[in-house]
CSV table of C-alpha atoms in Angstrom, one decimal:
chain,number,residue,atom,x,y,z
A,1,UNK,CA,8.0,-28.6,65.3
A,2,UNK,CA,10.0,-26.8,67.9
A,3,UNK,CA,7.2,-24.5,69.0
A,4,UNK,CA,9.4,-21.3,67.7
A,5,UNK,CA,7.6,-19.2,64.7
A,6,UNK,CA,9.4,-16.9,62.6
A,7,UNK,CA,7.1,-15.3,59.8
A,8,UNK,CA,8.1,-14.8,56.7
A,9,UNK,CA,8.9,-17.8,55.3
A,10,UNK,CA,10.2,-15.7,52.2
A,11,UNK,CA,10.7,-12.5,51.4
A,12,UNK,CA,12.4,-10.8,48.4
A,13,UNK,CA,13.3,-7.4,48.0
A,14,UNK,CA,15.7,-4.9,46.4
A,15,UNK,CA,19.2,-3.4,47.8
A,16,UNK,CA,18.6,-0.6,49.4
A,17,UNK,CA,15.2,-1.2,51.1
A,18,UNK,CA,14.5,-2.2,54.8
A,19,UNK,CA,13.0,-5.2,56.1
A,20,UNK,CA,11.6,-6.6,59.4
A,21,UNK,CA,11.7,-10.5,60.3
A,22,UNK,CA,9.3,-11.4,63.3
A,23,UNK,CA,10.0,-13.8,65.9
A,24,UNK,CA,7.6,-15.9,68.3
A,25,UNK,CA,9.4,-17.9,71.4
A,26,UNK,CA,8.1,-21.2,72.8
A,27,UNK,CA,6.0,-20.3,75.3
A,28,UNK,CA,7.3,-19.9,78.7
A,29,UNK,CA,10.8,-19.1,77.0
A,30,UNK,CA,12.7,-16.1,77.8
A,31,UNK,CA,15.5,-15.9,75.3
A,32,UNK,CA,15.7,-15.5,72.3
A,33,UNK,CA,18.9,-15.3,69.6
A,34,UNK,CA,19.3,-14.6,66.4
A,35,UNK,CA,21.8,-16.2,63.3
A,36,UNK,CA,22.6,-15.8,59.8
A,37,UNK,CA,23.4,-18.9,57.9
A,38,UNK,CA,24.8,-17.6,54.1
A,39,UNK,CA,24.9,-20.4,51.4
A,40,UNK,CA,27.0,-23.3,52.9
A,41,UNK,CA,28.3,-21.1,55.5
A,42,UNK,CA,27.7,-22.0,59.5
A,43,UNK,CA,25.8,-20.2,62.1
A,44,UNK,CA,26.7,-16.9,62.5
A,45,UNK,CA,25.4,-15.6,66.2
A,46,UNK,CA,24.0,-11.7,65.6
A,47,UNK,CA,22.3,-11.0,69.1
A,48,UNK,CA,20.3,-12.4,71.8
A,49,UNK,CA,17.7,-11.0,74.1
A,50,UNK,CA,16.5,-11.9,77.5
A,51,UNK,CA,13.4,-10.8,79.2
A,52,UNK,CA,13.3,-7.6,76.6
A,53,UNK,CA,16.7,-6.5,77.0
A,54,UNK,CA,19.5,-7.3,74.7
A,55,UNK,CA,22.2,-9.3,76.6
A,56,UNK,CA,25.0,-10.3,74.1
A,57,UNK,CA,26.0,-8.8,70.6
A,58,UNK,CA,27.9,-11.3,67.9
A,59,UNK,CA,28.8,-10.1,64.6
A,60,UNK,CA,25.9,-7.9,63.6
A,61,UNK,CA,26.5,-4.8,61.3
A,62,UNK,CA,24.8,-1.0,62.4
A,63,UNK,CA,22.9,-1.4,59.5
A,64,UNK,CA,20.5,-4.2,61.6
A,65,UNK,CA,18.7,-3.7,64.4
A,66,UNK,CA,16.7,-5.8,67.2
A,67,UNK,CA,14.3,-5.8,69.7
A,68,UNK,CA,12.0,-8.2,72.1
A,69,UNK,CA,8.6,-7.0,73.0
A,70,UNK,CA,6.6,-7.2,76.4
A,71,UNK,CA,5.2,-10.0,75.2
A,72,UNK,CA,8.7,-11.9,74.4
A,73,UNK,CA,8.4,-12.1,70.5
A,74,UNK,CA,11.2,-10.4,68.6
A,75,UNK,CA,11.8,-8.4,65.6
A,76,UNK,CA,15.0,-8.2,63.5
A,77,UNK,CA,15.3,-4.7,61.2
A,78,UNK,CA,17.3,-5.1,58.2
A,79,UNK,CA,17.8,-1.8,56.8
A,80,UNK,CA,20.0,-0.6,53.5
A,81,UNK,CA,19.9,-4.0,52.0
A,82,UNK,CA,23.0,-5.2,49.9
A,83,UNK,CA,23.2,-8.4,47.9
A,84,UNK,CA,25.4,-10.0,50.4
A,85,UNK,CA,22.9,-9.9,52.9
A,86,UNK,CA,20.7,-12.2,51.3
A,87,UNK,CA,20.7,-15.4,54.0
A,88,UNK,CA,18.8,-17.5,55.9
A,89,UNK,CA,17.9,-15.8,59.0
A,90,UNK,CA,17.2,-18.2,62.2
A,91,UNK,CA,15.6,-17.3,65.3
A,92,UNK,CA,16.3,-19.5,68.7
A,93,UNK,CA,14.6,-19.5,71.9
A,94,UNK,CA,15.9,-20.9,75.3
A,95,UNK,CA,14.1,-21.0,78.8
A,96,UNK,CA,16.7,-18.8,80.2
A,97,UNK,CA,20.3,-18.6,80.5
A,98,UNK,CA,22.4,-19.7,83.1
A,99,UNK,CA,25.6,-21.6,83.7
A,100,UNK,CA,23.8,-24.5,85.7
A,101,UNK,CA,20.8,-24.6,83.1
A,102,UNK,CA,20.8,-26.8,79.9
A,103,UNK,CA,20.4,-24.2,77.9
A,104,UNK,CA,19.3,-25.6,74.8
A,105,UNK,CA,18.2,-23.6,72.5
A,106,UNK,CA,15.2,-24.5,69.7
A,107,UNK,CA,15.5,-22.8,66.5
A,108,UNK,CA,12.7,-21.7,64.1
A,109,UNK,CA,11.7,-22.8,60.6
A,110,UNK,CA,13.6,-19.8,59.6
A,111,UNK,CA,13.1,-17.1,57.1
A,112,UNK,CA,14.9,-17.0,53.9
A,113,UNK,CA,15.9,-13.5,52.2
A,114,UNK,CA,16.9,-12.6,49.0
A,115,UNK,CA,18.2,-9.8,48.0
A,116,UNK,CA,17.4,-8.5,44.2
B,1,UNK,CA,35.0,-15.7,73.9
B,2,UNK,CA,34.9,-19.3,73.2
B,3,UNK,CA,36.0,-20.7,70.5
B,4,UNK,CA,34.9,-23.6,68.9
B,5,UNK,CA,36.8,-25.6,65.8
B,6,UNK,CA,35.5,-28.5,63.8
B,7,UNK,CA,36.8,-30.8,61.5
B,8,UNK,CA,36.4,-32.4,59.1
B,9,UNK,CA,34.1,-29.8,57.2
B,10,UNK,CA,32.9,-32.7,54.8
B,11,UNK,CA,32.9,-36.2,55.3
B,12,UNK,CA,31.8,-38.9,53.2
B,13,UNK,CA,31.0,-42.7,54.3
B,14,UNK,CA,29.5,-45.8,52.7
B,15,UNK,CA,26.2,-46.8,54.2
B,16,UNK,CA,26.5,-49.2,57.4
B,17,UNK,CA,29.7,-47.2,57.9
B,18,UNK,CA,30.7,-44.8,61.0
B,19,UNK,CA,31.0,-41.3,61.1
B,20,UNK,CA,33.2,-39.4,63.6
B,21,UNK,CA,33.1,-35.6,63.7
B,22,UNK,CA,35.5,-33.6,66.2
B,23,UNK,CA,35.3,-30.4,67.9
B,24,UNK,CA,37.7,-28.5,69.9
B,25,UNK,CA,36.5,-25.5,72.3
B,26,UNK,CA,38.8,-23.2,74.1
B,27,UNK,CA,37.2,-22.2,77.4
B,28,UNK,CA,37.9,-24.5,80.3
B,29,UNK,CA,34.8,-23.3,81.8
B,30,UNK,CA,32.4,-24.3,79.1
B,31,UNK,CA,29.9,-27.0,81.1
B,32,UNK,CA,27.8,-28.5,78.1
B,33,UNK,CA,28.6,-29.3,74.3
B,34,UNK,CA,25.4,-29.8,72.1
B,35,UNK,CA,25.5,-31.4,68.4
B,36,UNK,CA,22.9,-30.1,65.9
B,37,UNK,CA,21.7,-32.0,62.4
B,38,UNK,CA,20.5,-29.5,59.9
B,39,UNK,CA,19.2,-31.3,56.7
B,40,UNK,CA,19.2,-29.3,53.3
B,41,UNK,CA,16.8,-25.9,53.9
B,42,UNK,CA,16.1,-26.5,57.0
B,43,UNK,CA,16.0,-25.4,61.0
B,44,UNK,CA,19.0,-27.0,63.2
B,45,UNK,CA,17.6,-29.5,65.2
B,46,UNK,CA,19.5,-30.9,68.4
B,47,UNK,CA,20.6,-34.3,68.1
B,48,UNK,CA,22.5,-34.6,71.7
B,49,UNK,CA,24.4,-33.1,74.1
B,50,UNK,CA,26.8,-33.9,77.1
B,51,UNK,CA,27.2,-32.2,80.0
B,52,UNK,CA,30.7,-31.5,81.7
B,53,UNK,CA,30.2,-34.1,84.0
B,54,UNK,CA,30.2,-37.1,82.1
B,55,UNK,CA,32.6,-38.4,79.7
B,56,UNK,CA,30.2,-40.1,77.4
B,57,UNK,CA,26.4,-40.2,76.2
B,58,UNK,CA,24.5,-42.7,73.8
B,59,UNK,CA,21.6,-42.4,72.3
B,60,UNK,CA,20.9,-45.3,69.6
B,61,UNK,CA,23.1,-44.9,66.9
B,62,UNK,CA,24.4,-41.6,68.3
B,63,UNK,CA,27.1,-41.5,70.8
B,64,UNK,CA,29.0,-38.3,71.9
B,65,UNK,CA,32.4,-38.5,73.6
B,66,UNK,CA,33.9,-35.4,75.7
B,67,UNK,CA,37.7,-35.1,77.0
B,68,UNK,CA,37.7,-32.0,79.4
B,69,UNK,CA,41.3,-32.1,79.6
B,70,UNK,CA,42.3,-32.0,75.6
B,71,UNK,CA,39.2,-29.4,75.6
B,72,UNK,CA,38.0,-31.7,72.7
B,73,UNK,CA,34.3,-33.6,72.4
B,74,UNK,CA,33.3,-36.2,69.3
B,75,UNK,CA,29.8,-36.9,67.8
B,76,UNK,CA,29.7,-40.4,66.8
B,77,UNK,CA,27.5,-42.0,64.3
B,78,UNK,CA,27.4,-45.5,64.1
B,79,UNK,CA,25.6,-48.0,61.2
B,80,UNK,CA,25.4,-44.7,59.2
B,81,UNK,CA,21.7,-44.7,56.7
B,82,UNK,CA,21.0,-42.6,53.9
B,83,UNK,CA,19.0,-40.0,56.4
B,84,UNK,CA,22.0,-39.2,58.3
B,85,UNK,CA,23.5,-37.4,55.5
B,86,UNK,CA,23.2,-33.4,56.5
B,87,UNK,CA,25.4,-31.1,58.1
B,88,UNK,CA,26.0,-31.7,61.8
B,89,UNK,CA,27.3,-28.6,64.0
B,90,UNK,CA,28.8,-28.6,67.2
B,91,UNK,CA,28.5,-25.8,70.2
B,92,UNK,CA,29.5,-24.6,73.6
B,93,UNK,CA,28.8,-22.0,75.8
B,94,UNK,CA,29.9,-18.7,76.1
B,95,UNK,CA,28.7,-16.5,78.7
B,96,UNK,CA,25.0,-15.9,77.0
B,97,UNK,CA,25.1,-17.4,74.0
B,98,UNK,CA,26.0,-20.6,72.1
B,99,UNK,CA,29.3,-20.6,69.9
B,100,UNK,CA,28.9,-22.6,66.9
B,101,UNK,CA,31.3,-24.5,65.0
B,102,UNK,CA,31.8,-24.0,61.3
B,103,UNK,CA,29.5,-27.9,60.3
B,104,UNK,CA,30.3,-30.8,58.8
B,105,UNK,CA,28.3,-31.8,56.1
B,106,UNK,CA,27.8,-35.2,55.9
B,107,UNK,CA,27.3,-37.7,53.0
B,108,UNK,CA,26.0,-41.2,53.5
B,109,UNK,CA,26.8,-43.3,50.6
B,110,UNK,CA,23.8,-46.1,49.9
């Protein structure tokens, strides 16, 4: 167990709709990054946040959206839902990010979505 | 950004074999190189990692090699076992964020 939650395990909706995947750090950590993983496909990077402010932007569409909260967990807004997004979805957390720091990051259990 | 390229993308070895899986990055600047194993439906999990400073780290069966001068670092499996088959992943740093390569998805043969 890494100590990072991401809730839900599962979810299942139709194109079109919107959905929100939740987040939960390690304690004490300060980052936190999110990936889509497609079928057999790598780790694609979307965004990260630090402290509550977003920090660096990979390959996400307009069409999702993310925030960190006061209290460091994070939410990823999916909204008009195509087939092609159906994915798992992974949320990271690191202690902070610097060049001289480890930076390891320790990913969730992850929430798979399919898209009907 | 950096750029990070790994090969091969499958790799298939009789048990009690070795397994080498290379990685390329592209910035010169990039200080530490982590290797994830992510077994079938589930979270990556780090596996090791070298930092810019040494050329080589063991851990058990695991061994991971860097050249800072090729830009090139290796993940080495040694006496492979059944539970070693997954796909493995290599990273480095960018500036806040980890670049990922593509995997390798390896098959142990018993």
């Amino acid at each position: 167990d890494s100590g990072v939650t991401q809730t839900p395990k599962h979810l299942i909706t139709a194109t079109g709709q919107r959905v929100t995947l939740r987040c939960s750090p390690r304690s004490g950590d300060l980052s936190v990054y999110w990936y889509q993983q497609s079928l057999d496909q790598g780790l694609q990077f979307l965004i990260q946040y630090y402290n509550g402010e977003e920090r660096a932007k990979g390959n996400i569409l307009e069409r999702f959206s993310a925030q960190q909260f006061p209290d460091l967990h994070s939410e990823l807004n999916l909204s008009s839902l195509e087939l092609g997004d159906s994915a798992l979805y992974f949320c990271a957390s690191s202690p902070t990010w610097s060049s001289g720091s480890k930076n390891e990051q320790f990913f969730g259990p992850g929430t798979r979505l399919t898209v009907l | 950004g950096e750029n990070v390229e790994q090969h091969p993308s499958t790799l298939s070895v009789q048990e009690g074999d070795s397994a080498v899986i290379k990685c390329t990055y592209s910035d010169s600047a990039s200080n530490y190189f982590p290797w994830y194993k992510q077994e079938l439906g589930k979270r990556p999990q780090l596996i090791i990692d070298i930092r810019s400073n040494v050329g080589e780290k063991k851990d058990q069966r695991i061994a991971v090699t860097l050249n800072k001068t090729a830009k090139h670092f290796s993940l080495h499996i040694t006496e492979t076992q059944p539970e070693d088959s997954a796909v493995y992943f290599c990273a480095a740093p960018g500036a806040n964020n980890l670049f990922f390569g593509t995997g390798t998805r390896l098959t142990v043969i018993p």
